[in-house]
Amino acid sequence: MTHPATSPTINIEIDIASENSFVIYFGDRHSTSISAQVSSQIAATAQHIKSSLGGCLVDLVSSYASLLVIYNSLQHDHLWVRHQLQQVLNTAIEQQQDPSKLIQLPVFYSPQYGPELPLLARNAGLSLDQIIDLHCATQYRVYAIGFAPGFAYLGEVDPRLATARLATPRLKVPAGAVAIADRQTAVYPAQSPGGWNLIGLCPTPMFNAEQQTHMPVAVGDRVQFYAIDQQQYLDLGGELHEF
Amino acid sequence: MSFNVVQPGLLSTLQDLGRFGQHSVGLTTGGPLDTEAFAWANRILHNPANACAIELSFGGLHLRAQSQTYICVTGATLDLTINGQTKQLWCSHKVAEGDDIKLGYSQQGCRSYIAVAGGFTITPSFGSTSTVVREKIGGLNGLKLAANDQLPCAQTTELKRQALAMEHWPNYTKNDATSCTKLRLVPGYQYPWFDPSAQLRFFHNQYQVTDRSDRMGMRLNGPDVSCATQSMLSEGICLGAVQIPADGQPIVLLNDRQTIGGYPKIGSVIAIDTAKLAQLRPGNLVHFEAIDLYQAHTINTLAKLKFNATELLEISPRSRSHHD
């Protein structure tokens, strides 16, 4: 929960993205630092925009410091849409509420199935258990969803865990792989190529096309990992693949 | 009640108008690259605008009808035959069980559409039947068409046949053409980040379509318009966004684009012109023209009015020979 009286004002600007979309920037758009406060404001604003634009809204993309709003330009023109967005921004700032929920995800941390776990330990000068404890200690925020269906960008990991992407991406990263790139962490929803550092496996499906709720998390939610052993991982439906 | 795929062609996919409202789980839109040709194919068959049809890239599709129905082929110029007999594009044709429907390789343009009366009856995923191969979503198990696929559809025994008069057919660029296609672009996103000389170079030069182009995006080759600022947070990418990576070569993002990305974008090409771009082939030339939102709104409104006001020719059984 953020209160306007206690939080610094975030500069918000509406810009043109295309013939039928606006991009709303939160904060200094030249900055590459990320902020939980900004993310929370984006999540709240997105909810307001959905009700404000109604059937004219085609799609929304929430990201680290921006919100892309795609609208039906034959239903309402850009002047009307920009006006609606400005109204939302004027009111959303006053009524700001953090709609996030906390999701706990189990991880089977293992040097065998998370081959970069020893690398992280060496880089940080810590034991494997200390690395695992650090990864589990933080409540991460879902900053963006993209790259692939169900891929949630979580941040930020403890600086001691920050690790650059692999010089050569793997052709196959297994579904459920828990990974780190710079100060971000994620669970690969499906097998795909990928260059992130792998530290373990999560048995919780991150994307399910068949179920009503396709993803356990949404942008703005918080995620915390907890460690499980191999047997618990298998009991929860996890699968083991050789590298 | 279906069609059997005998030869799938290079890249044939089932598409409806696209998947909307699913960016929050990371799904892109998909849908036909040339929405105009797609819309005509369905309208000629009296179909709803969102009916599921096949998009072909470069042609080469061979289907066998397993039931009586009507078909229509629009888009890139190619040879259409039913049981070896040449048939007109932009026109509906009756087919019966066992008929061989062959679409040759595209001669002018690149994307063609074959629609069937009532549309292919495919179960939608996330509200759409559009195939996005990269996401393994839509169509038949998220895949492009393959030999022996069965494409279900309803049987249609009676349908008023229609055709689009030739004067209304779009002009697709000849493959050897030196002509340059105009892409109208709304400057936006990081436009002010590009220095004025890069902006001038972008709007005053021709760019060539390269062979590294697909349903995600068209990579162009031409004068460098690189942006001084390369480091930015990933943000949502819309249809037509022109992304400029460090090498300064523009990529126009199309229907199967990733939903977020972190390259600077100079603006976005309007959808009417991404449709034209998608009909080009490697080697064809384009240039960009800046327009504002008022002009874009006028262009889109007029295009819609024109589509609605254009009357189709009715084909009575007596006049068949003129249109078959």
XYZ file of C-alpha atoms in Angstrom:
567
model
C 0.000 0.000 0.000
C 1.363 3.372 -0.973
C 0.028 6.635 0.333
C 0.407 9.796 -1.742
C 1.379 11.862 1.292
C 4.335 9.631 2.155
C 5.604 8.658 -1.310
C 7.561 10.877 -3.663
C 5.585 11.920 -6.741
C 6.350 9.890 -9.832
C 6.489 11.813 -13.080
C 3.972 10.290 -15.494
C 3.747 11.048 -19.211
C 1.463 9.810 -21.955
C 3.167 9.373 -25.301
C 2.173 8.130 -28.737
C 3.231 4.583 -29.572
C 1.235 4.022 -32.768
C -1.964 4.864 -34.664
C -3.950 2.979 -32.012
C -1.797 2.855 -28.897
C -0.406 5.124 -26.218
C 2.519 4.338 -23.982
C 2.440 5.716 -20.448
C 5.861 6.236 -18.876
C 6.226 6.250 -15.103
C 9.280 8.050 -13.762
C 12.426 9.086 -15.612
C 12.230 7.286 -18.926
C 15.976 7.459 -19.453
C 16.582 5.578 -16.214
C 17.123 1.843 -16.264
C 16.708 1.337 -12.540
C 13.550 -0.414 -11.432
C 11.318 0.380 -8.508
C 8.643 -1.542 -6.628
C 6.729 1.690 -6.059
C 6.547 2.351 -9.804
C 5.529 -1.237 -10.484
C 2.759 -1.061 -7.911
C 1.478 2.165 -9.433
C 1.489 0.605 -12.909
C -0.540 -2.384 -11.683
C -3.103 -0.072 -10.052
C -3.290 2.173 -13.134
C -3.808 -0.836 -15.422
C -6.887 -1.848 -13.418
C -8.354 1.647 -13.698
C -7.697 1.810 -17.437
C -9.587 -1.451 -17.976
C -12.754 -0.016 -16.486
C -12.280 3.445 -17.966
C -11.794 2.386 -21.599
C -14.137 -0.619 -21.413
C -14.868 -2.160 -24.806
C -12.570 0.303 -26.559
C -9.538 -1.324 -24.908
C -7.907 -3.940 -27.165
C -4.945 -4.974 -25.017
C -2.548 -3.784 -22.304
C 1.133 -4.504 -21.740
C 2.490 -3.692 -18.278
C 6.251 -3.537 -17.969
C 8.939 -2.204 -15.611
C 8.184 1.493 -15.983
C 5.594 1.693 -18.729
C 2.130 0.686 -19.735
C 1.214 0.172 -23.399
C -2.482 0.813 -24.005
C -3.854 -0.488 -27.302
C -7.331 0.765 -28.240
C -9.870 0.426 -31.020
C -9.248 3.631 -32.968
C -12.379 3.200 -35.074
C -14.536 3.124 -31.943
C -13.012 6.160 -30.240
C -10.356 8.539 -31.540
C -7.013 9.339 -29.932
C -8.308 12.571 -28.382
C -10.999 10.733 -26.421
C -8.631 7.958 -25.359
C -5.910 10.368 -24.254
C -8.481 12.301 -22.254
C -9.690 9.114 -20.551
C -6.117 8.095 -19.732
C -5.367 11.521 -18.287
C -8.483 11.274 -16.111
C -7.378 7.847 -14.854
C -3.900 9.136 -14.059
C -5.337 12.090 -12.162
C -7.551 9.888 -10.011
C -5.437 6.722 -9.779
C -2.698 8.619 -8.011
C -5.111 9.545 -5.230
C -6.765 6.151 -4.926
C -3.630 4.113 -5.283
C -3.920 0.632 -3.857
C -1.527 -2.223 -4.267
C -3.609 -5.110 -5.657
C -0.680 -7.533 -5.404
C -0.855 -10.971 -3.853
C 1.981 -13.122 -2.510
C 2.646 -16.434 -4.269
C 5.030 -18.977 -2.787
C 6.807 -21.243 -5.244
C 8.773 -24.388 -4.291
C 12.225 -24.910 -5.807
C 14.393 -28.013 -5.890
C 17.829 -26.330 -5.819
C 20.478 -28.678 -7.177
C 23.885 -28.363 -8.825
C 22.892 -31.299 -11.039
C 19.640 -29.740 -12.313
C 20.698 -26.137 -11.757
C 24.172 -26.263 -13.292
C 25.090 -22.618 -12.549
C 24.467 -22.945 -8.795
C 28.185 -23.667 -8.096
C 29.193 -20.733 -10.349
C 27.024 -18.359 -8.316
C 28.520 -19.693 -5.095
C 32.087 -19.244 -6.387
C 31.377 -15.700 -7.647
C 29.851 -14.674 -4.330
C 32.344 -16.563 -2.158
C 29.437 -18.313 -0.439
C 28.330 -21.898 0.087
C 25.537 -23.478 -2.012
C 23.235 -23.338 1.021
C 23.933 -19.655 1.520
C 23.088 -18.967 -2.144
C 19.818 -20.881 -1.735
C 19.004 -18.973 1.462
C 19.644 -15.664 -0.294
C 17.422 -16.618 -3.242
C 14.632 -17.623 -0.824
C 15.006 -14.613 1.472
C 13.578 -11.983 -0.873
C 9.972 -11.307 -1.824
C 10.296 -10.609 -5.535
C 7.944 -8.496 -7.563
C 6.556 -9.512 -10.959
C 7.726 -6.595 -13.105
C 6.714 -7.859 -16.536
C 5.418 -10.893 -18.393
C 6.660 -11.600 -21.894
C 9.412 -13.255 -23.936
C 7.289 -16.416 -23.983
C 3.778 -17.268 -22.743
C 3.879 -17.258 -18.933
C 7.452 -15.968 -18.565
C 7.440 -13.622 -15.543
C 10.362 -11.271 -14.911
C 10.959 -11.174 -11.127
C 13.203 -8.710 -9.337
C 15.418 -7.890 -7.794
C 17.760 -10.576 -6.477
C 20.353 -9.809 -3.800
C 23.336 -8.103 -5.504
C 25.504 -11.066 -4.450
C 23.398 -13.317 -6.724
C 23.492 -11.009 -9.752
C 25.093 -12.886 -12.641
C 25.440 -11.945 -16.318
C 23.719 -14.108 -18.936
C 25.631 -17.030 -20.419
C 27.930 -16.073 -23.292
C 26.312 -18.832 -25.364
C 22.631 -19.406 -24.644
C 21.476 -22.998 -24.180
C 19.394 -24.423 -27.010
C 17.201 -26.222 -24.489
C 16.279 -24.982 -21.053
C 13.776 -27.384 -19.422
C 10.297 -26.307 -18.314
C 10.370 -25.259 -14.656
C 14.024 -24.182 -14.688
C 14.634 -21.457 -12.092
C 17.115 -18.952 -13.426
C 18.955 -15.693 -12.802
C 20.091 -12.981 -15.232
C 21.676 -9.850 -13.780
C 19.363 -8.912 -10.892
C 16.319 -10.670 -12.333
C 15.061 -14.163 -11.677
C 12.414 -16.273 -13.429
C 10.915 -19.717 -13.911
C 10.932 -20.950 -17.532
C 7.267 -21.866 -18.243
C 8.096 -24.280 -21.081
C 11.164 -25.795 -22.655
C 12.844 -23.134 -24.759
C 16.231 -21.747 -25.701
C 17.620 -19.437 -23.034
C 20.733 -17.733 -21.729
C 19.911 -17.339 -18.039
C 21.873 -19.042 -15.241
C 20.044 -22.134 -13.984
C 19.949 -22.868 -10.248
C 17.057 -25.296 -9.745
C 13.652 -26.593 -10.792
C 10.137 -25.470 -9.839
C 7.319 -28.050 -10.138
C 4.511 -25.433 -10.290
C 3.274 -24.937 -13.880
C 3.793 -21.269 -14.818
C 1.554 -21.413 -17.870
C -1.380 -23.707 -18.496
C -3.420 -23.161 -21.639
C -6.120 -25.586 -20.469
C -6.952 -24.084 -17.083
C -9.174 -21.110 -16.328
C -6.323 -19.325 -14.571
C -3.466 -19.622 -17.015
C -0.740 -18.302 -14.729
C -0.199 -18.425 -10.958
C 1.144 -14.840 -11.034
C 0.295 -11.478 -12.618
C 2.280 -8.266 -13.061
C 2.480 -6.521 -9.679
C 2.238 -9.724 -7.620
C 4.980 -10.773 -5.214
C 6.743 -14.131 -5.371
C 8.816 -15.882 -2.747
C 10.666 -19.152 -3.310
C 11.188 -21.922 -0.742
C 13.503 -24.900 -0.977
C 12.273 -28.480 -1.373
C 14.189 -31.725 -1.891
C 14.163 -34.032 -4.898
C 11.449 -36.310 -3.496
C 9.152 -33.379 -2.708
C 9.817 -32.022 -6.196
C 8.779 -35.328 -7.777
C 5.749 -35.637 -5.461
C 4.600 -32.194 -6.620
C 4.648 -33.417 -10.223
C 8.119 -32.203 -11.216
C 10.104 -33.980 -13.911
C 13.848 -34.530 -14.109
C 15.763 -34.103 -17.364
C 19.453 -34.711 -17.936
C 21.510 -31.840 -19.332
C -16.731 -32.584 -43.378
C -13.220 -31.388 -43.902
C -10.313 -30.691 -46.233
C -7.286 -32.932 -46.384
C -3.882 -31.263 -46.691
C -2.017 -33.023 -49.524
C 0.889 -30.533 -49.730
C 1.155 -27.821 -47.061
C 3.357 -25.303 -48.922
C 6.249 -23.444 -47.266
C 4.343 -21.811 -44.427
C 0.576 -22.215 -44.257
C -1.199 -21.428 -41.012
C -4.786 -21.193 -39.799
C -5.681 -17.615 -38.832
C -8.656 -15.614 -37.640
C -8.414 -11.865 -36.945
C -6.045 -12.495 -34.044
C -5.769 -13.028 -30.311
C -6.552 -9.930 -28.262
C -6.519 -9.178 -24.543
C -3.919 -11.884 -23.776
C -0.740 -9.783 -23.604
C -0.946 -10.030 -19.796
C 0.126 -13.694 -19.998
C 2.709 -12.949 -22.681
C 0.719 -14.074 -25.721
C 1.087 -12.087 -28.937
C -1.775 -11.357 -31.366
C -1.016 -13.433 -34.456
C -3.699 -13.037 -37.133
C -3.460 -12.362 -40.869
C -0.492 -10.272 -42.021
C -2.617 -8.792 -44.824
C -5.905 -8.023 -43.095
C -7.433 -6.557 -46.273
C -6.992 -9.696 -48.407
C -8.156 -11.813 -45.448
C -11.277 -9.669 -44.983
C -12.224 -9.943 -48.664
C -11.885 -13.745 -48.673
C -14.379 -14.021 -45.816
C -16.718 -11.353 -47.131
C -16.908 -12.927 -50.610
C -18.072 -16.147 -48.881
C -20.627 -14.283 -46.660
C -18.550 -15.328 -43.622
C -18.252 -13.464 -40.328
C -15.159 -11.213 -40.341
C -13.425 -13.405 -37.762
C -13.923 -16.743 -39.586
C -10.864 -18.992 -39.614
C -9.006 -19.198 -42.961
C -5.548 -20.305 -44.125
C -2.714 -17.847 -44.704
C -0.082 -19.013 -47.194
C 3.377 -17.494 -47.437
C 4.828 -17.922 -50.959
C 1.934 -20.260 -51.941
C 2.258 -23.945 -52.829
C -0.778 -25.441 -51.057
C -2.669 -28.511 -52.273
C -5.950 -29.444 -50.558
C -8.477 -32.178 -51.258
C -12.113 -31.446 -50.449
C -13.882 -34.138 -48.429
C -17.276 -32.472 -48.601
C -19.358 -30.043 -50.605
C -18.694 -26.401 -49.858
C -17.419 -23.116 -51.332
C -13.937 -21.637 -51.256
C -12.347 -18.298 -52.090
C -8.675 -17.376 -52.628
C -7.402 -13.787 -52.269
C -4.079 -12.025 -51.788
C -0.837 -12.615 -53.696
C -1.300 -13.503 -57.361
C -0.913 -17.225 -57.985
C -2.379 -19.981 -60.153
C -5.496 -21.503 -58.619
C -6.836 -24.727 -60.105
C -9.682 -27.023 -59.116
C -9.217 -30.455 -60.693
C -6.723 -28.922 -63.093
C -9.055 -26.142 -64.281
C -7.829 -22.586 -63.787
C -10.077 -20.551 -61.495
C -10.352 -16.868 -60.728
C -8.966 -15.356 -57.519
C -11.149 -12.955 -55.430
C -14.168 -15.094 -56.356
C -16.051 -17.937 -54.658
C -16.046 -21.423 -56.190
C -18.096 -24.505 -55.459
C -16.124 -27.624 -54.571
C -17.344 -31.192 -54.145
C -15.983 -34.243 -52.368
C -12.730 -35.444 -53.934
C -11.929 -32.150 -55.692
C -8.255 -31.235 -55.882
C -7.583 -27.582 -55.036
C -4.085 -26.429 -55.941
C -2.554 -23.044 -55.237
C 0.706 -22.468 -57.105
C 3.630 -20.377 -55.920
C 2.923 -16.683 -55.499
C 3.948 -14.560 -58.477
C 3.117 -11.042 -57.308
C 2.963 -10.479 -53.584
C 3.753 -13.047 -50.934
C 0.724 -13.876 -48.712
C -2.468 -15.482 -49.957
C -5.624 -16.539 -48.156
C -7.946 -19.441 -48.785
C -11.240 -19.254 -46.930
C -14.093 -21.743 -46.810
C -17.823 -21.086 -46.374
C -18.499 -20.732 -42.642
C -14.765 -20.834 -41.845
C -12.670 -23.783 -40.684
C -14.165 -25.103 -37.445
C -11.153 -25.003 -35.144
C -11.417 -24.835 -31.335
C -10.136 -21.424 -30.242
C -7.252 -21.135 -27.754
C -7.338 -17.986 -25.632
C -10.275 -16.716 -27.654
C -8.727 -17.153 -31.095
C -7.916 -19.820 -33.673
C -4.854 -17.901 -34.942
C -1.715 -20.018 -35.112
C 1.431 -18.597 -33.521
C 4.051 -21.278 -34.196
C 6.612 -19.694 -31.857
C 4.148 -19.976 -28.942
C 2.713 -23.346 -30.036
C -0.761 -21.797 -29.696
C -3.822 -21.876 -31.982
C -4.567 -23.683 -35.247
C -3.983 -27.439 -35.051
C -1.837 -27.928 -31.902
C -0.046 -24.632 -32.518
C 1.648 -25.931 -35.663
C 1.814 -24.832 -39.284
C -0.109 -27.079 -41.687
C 1.470 -30.428 -42.522
C 0.630 -33.128 -45.061
C -2.342 -35.293 -44.012
C -3.775 -32.680 -41.653
C -7.572 -32.668 -41.611
C -9.148 -29.205 -41.616
C -12.736 -29.494 -40.385
C -15.505 -27.317 -41.814
C -19.267 -27.410 -42.256
C -20.948 -28.688 -45.417
C -22.494 -25.920 -47.532
C -24.617 -26.923 -50.492
C -26.090 -23.556 -51.478
C -24.382 -20.192 -51.385
C -24.837 -17.079 -53.474
C -21.562 -16.782 -55.350
C -19.780 -13.442 -55.362
C -16.609 -11.871 -56.734
C -14.628 -8.698 -56.206
C -14.380 -6.696 -59.434
C -10.838 -6.652 -60.808
C -10.642 -2.852 -60.526
C -10.689 -3.273 -56.735
C -7.912 -5.875 -56.533
C -4.852 -4.556 -54.736
C -1.724 -4.071 -56.851
C 0.982 -6.291 -55.460
C 4.566 -5.471 -56.318
C 6.166 -7.582 -59.032
C 9.088 -9.552 -57.706
C 11.571 -7.916 -60.074
C 10.138 -4.485 -59.397
C 12.284 -1.480 -58.704
C 9.275 0.394 -57.336
C 9.406 1.552 -53.750
C 6.511 0.928 -51.358
C 5.567 3.816 -49.092
C 5.170 2.917 -45.412
C 3.329 5.585 -43.418
C 4.637 5.841 -39.877
C 3.441 7.642 -36.763
C 6.577 8.887 -34.970
C 6.393 7.785 -31.358
C 7.987 5.884 -28.489
C 11.672 6.981 -28.444
C 11.451 9.228 -31.542
C 13.096 12.208 -29.742
C 16.027 9.986 -28.749
C 17.146 9.788 -32.384
C 19.268 12.764 -33.370
C 17.887 14.973 -36.180
C 20.342 13.631 -38.763
C 19.257 10.037 -38.028
C 15.608 11.114 -38.326
C 16.360 12.727 -41.697
C 18.256 9.671 -42.949
C 15.355 7.447 -41.916
C 12.721 9.432 -43.841
C 14.833 10.315 -46.888
C 16.290 6.974 -47.860
C 15.096 3.696 -49.272
C 15.361 0.463 -47.339
C 15.495 -3.034 -48.751
C 13.549 -6.020 -47.391
C 16.015 -8.729 -46.348
C 15.555 -12.490 -46.262
C 15.748 -12.404 -42.454
C 12.052 -11.596 -42.297
C 9.205 -13.660 -40.920
C 5.815 -13.330 -39.224
C 7.545 -11.716 -36.211
C 9.107 -8.896 -38.146
C 10.603 -7.601 -41.386
C 14.289 -6.781 -41.166
C 15.321 -3.969 -43.494
C 18.692 -2.976 -44.852
C 19.784 0.596 -45.557
C 21.429 3.701 -44.105
C 22.308 3.420 -40.414
C 19.832 5.205 -38.118
C 21.236 3.970 -34.833
C 20.160 5.649 -31.634
C 22.735 6.992 -29.188
C 20.801 5.529 -26.272
C 20.776 1.731 -26.420
C 20.125 0.929 -22.793
C 16.462 1.010 -21.795
C 13.951 -0.975 -19.781
C 11.876 -3.458 -21.751
C 8.442 -2.114 -22.669
C 5.337 -3.177 -24.616
C 5.684 -3.390 -28.398
C 2.732 -2.721 -30.700
C 2.046 -3.834 -34.261
C 4.183 -1.961 -36.775
C 6.707 -0.672 -34.215
C 10.026 0.094 -35.938
C 12.765 -1.159 -33.678
C 16.325 0.041 -34.237
C 18.958 -2.244 -32.692
C 22.606 -1.228 -32.272
C 23.430 -1.957 -35.935
C 21.058 0.852 -36.993
C 19.019 -1.376 -39.332
C 15.231 -1.070 -38.853
C 13.016 -4.039 -37.978
C 9.281 -3.521 -38.544
C 7.467 -5.713 -36.006
C 4.512 -7.713 -37.248
C 1.736 -9.921 -35.886
C 3.869 -12.591 -34.157
C 6.207 -10.088 -32.414
C 7.252 -10.581 -28.800
C 4.988 -8.506 -26.567
C 7.857 -6.730 -24.773
C 11.331 -5.706 -25.850
C 14.142 -3.345 -25.022
C 15.289 -1.747 -28.284
C 14.638 1.927 -29.112
C 11.727 2.466 -31.503
C 11.452 5.428 -33.861
C 7.673 5.038 -34.354
C 5.080 2.639 -35.720
C 3.928 1.872 -39.257
C 0.132 1.950 -39.633
C -1.552 -1.455 -40.002
C -2.783 -0.743 -43.554
C 0.871 -0.397 -44.554
C 2.255 -3.327 -42.519
C -0.184 -5.346 -44.664
C 1.511 -3.960 -47.797
C 4.938 -4.617 -46.301
C 4.025 -8.235 -45.569
C 3.278 -8.700 -49.278
C 6.874 -7.733 -50.205
C 9.762 -10.109 -50.742
C 13.483 -9.909 -50.050
C 15.005 -7.293 -52.344
C 11.891 -5.093 -52.581
C 12.284 -1.455 -51.544
C 10.383 0.663 -49.027
C 10.539 4.220 -47.749
C 8.962 5.806 -44.694
C 6.678 8.828 -44.547
C 5.763 10.514 -41.248
C 2.063 11.087 -40.552
C 0.268 12.273 -37.431
C -2.643 10.672 -35.552
C -5.223 12.811 -37.377
C -3.984 11.620 -40.761
C -3.861 8.016 -39.534
C -7.442 8.313 -38.291
C -8.608 9.678 -41.653
C -6.775 6.962 -43.605
C -8.301 4.205 -41.457
C -11.801 5.664 -41.528
C -11.740 6.101 -45.317
C -10.405 2.559 -45.808
C -13.236 1.162 -43.718
C -15.842 3.242 -45.576
C -14.412 2.113 -48.905
C -14.452 -1.563 -47.885
C -18.072 -1.285 -46.737
C -19.161 0.708 -49.805
C -17.525 -1.585 -52.357
C -20.205 -3.871 -53.724
C -19.393 -7.398 -54.753
C -20.438 -8.780 -58.117
C -23.087 -11.448 -57.871
C -22.442 -14.452 -60.044
C -25.647 -15.911 -61.428
C -25.413 -19.486 -62.712
C -25.842 -18.155 -66.294
C -22.863 -15.808 -66.127
C -20.590 -18.449 -64.586
C -18.356 -18.811 -67.617
C -17.248 -15.185 -67.345
C -15.973 -15.576 -63.836
C -14.858 -19.174 -63.480
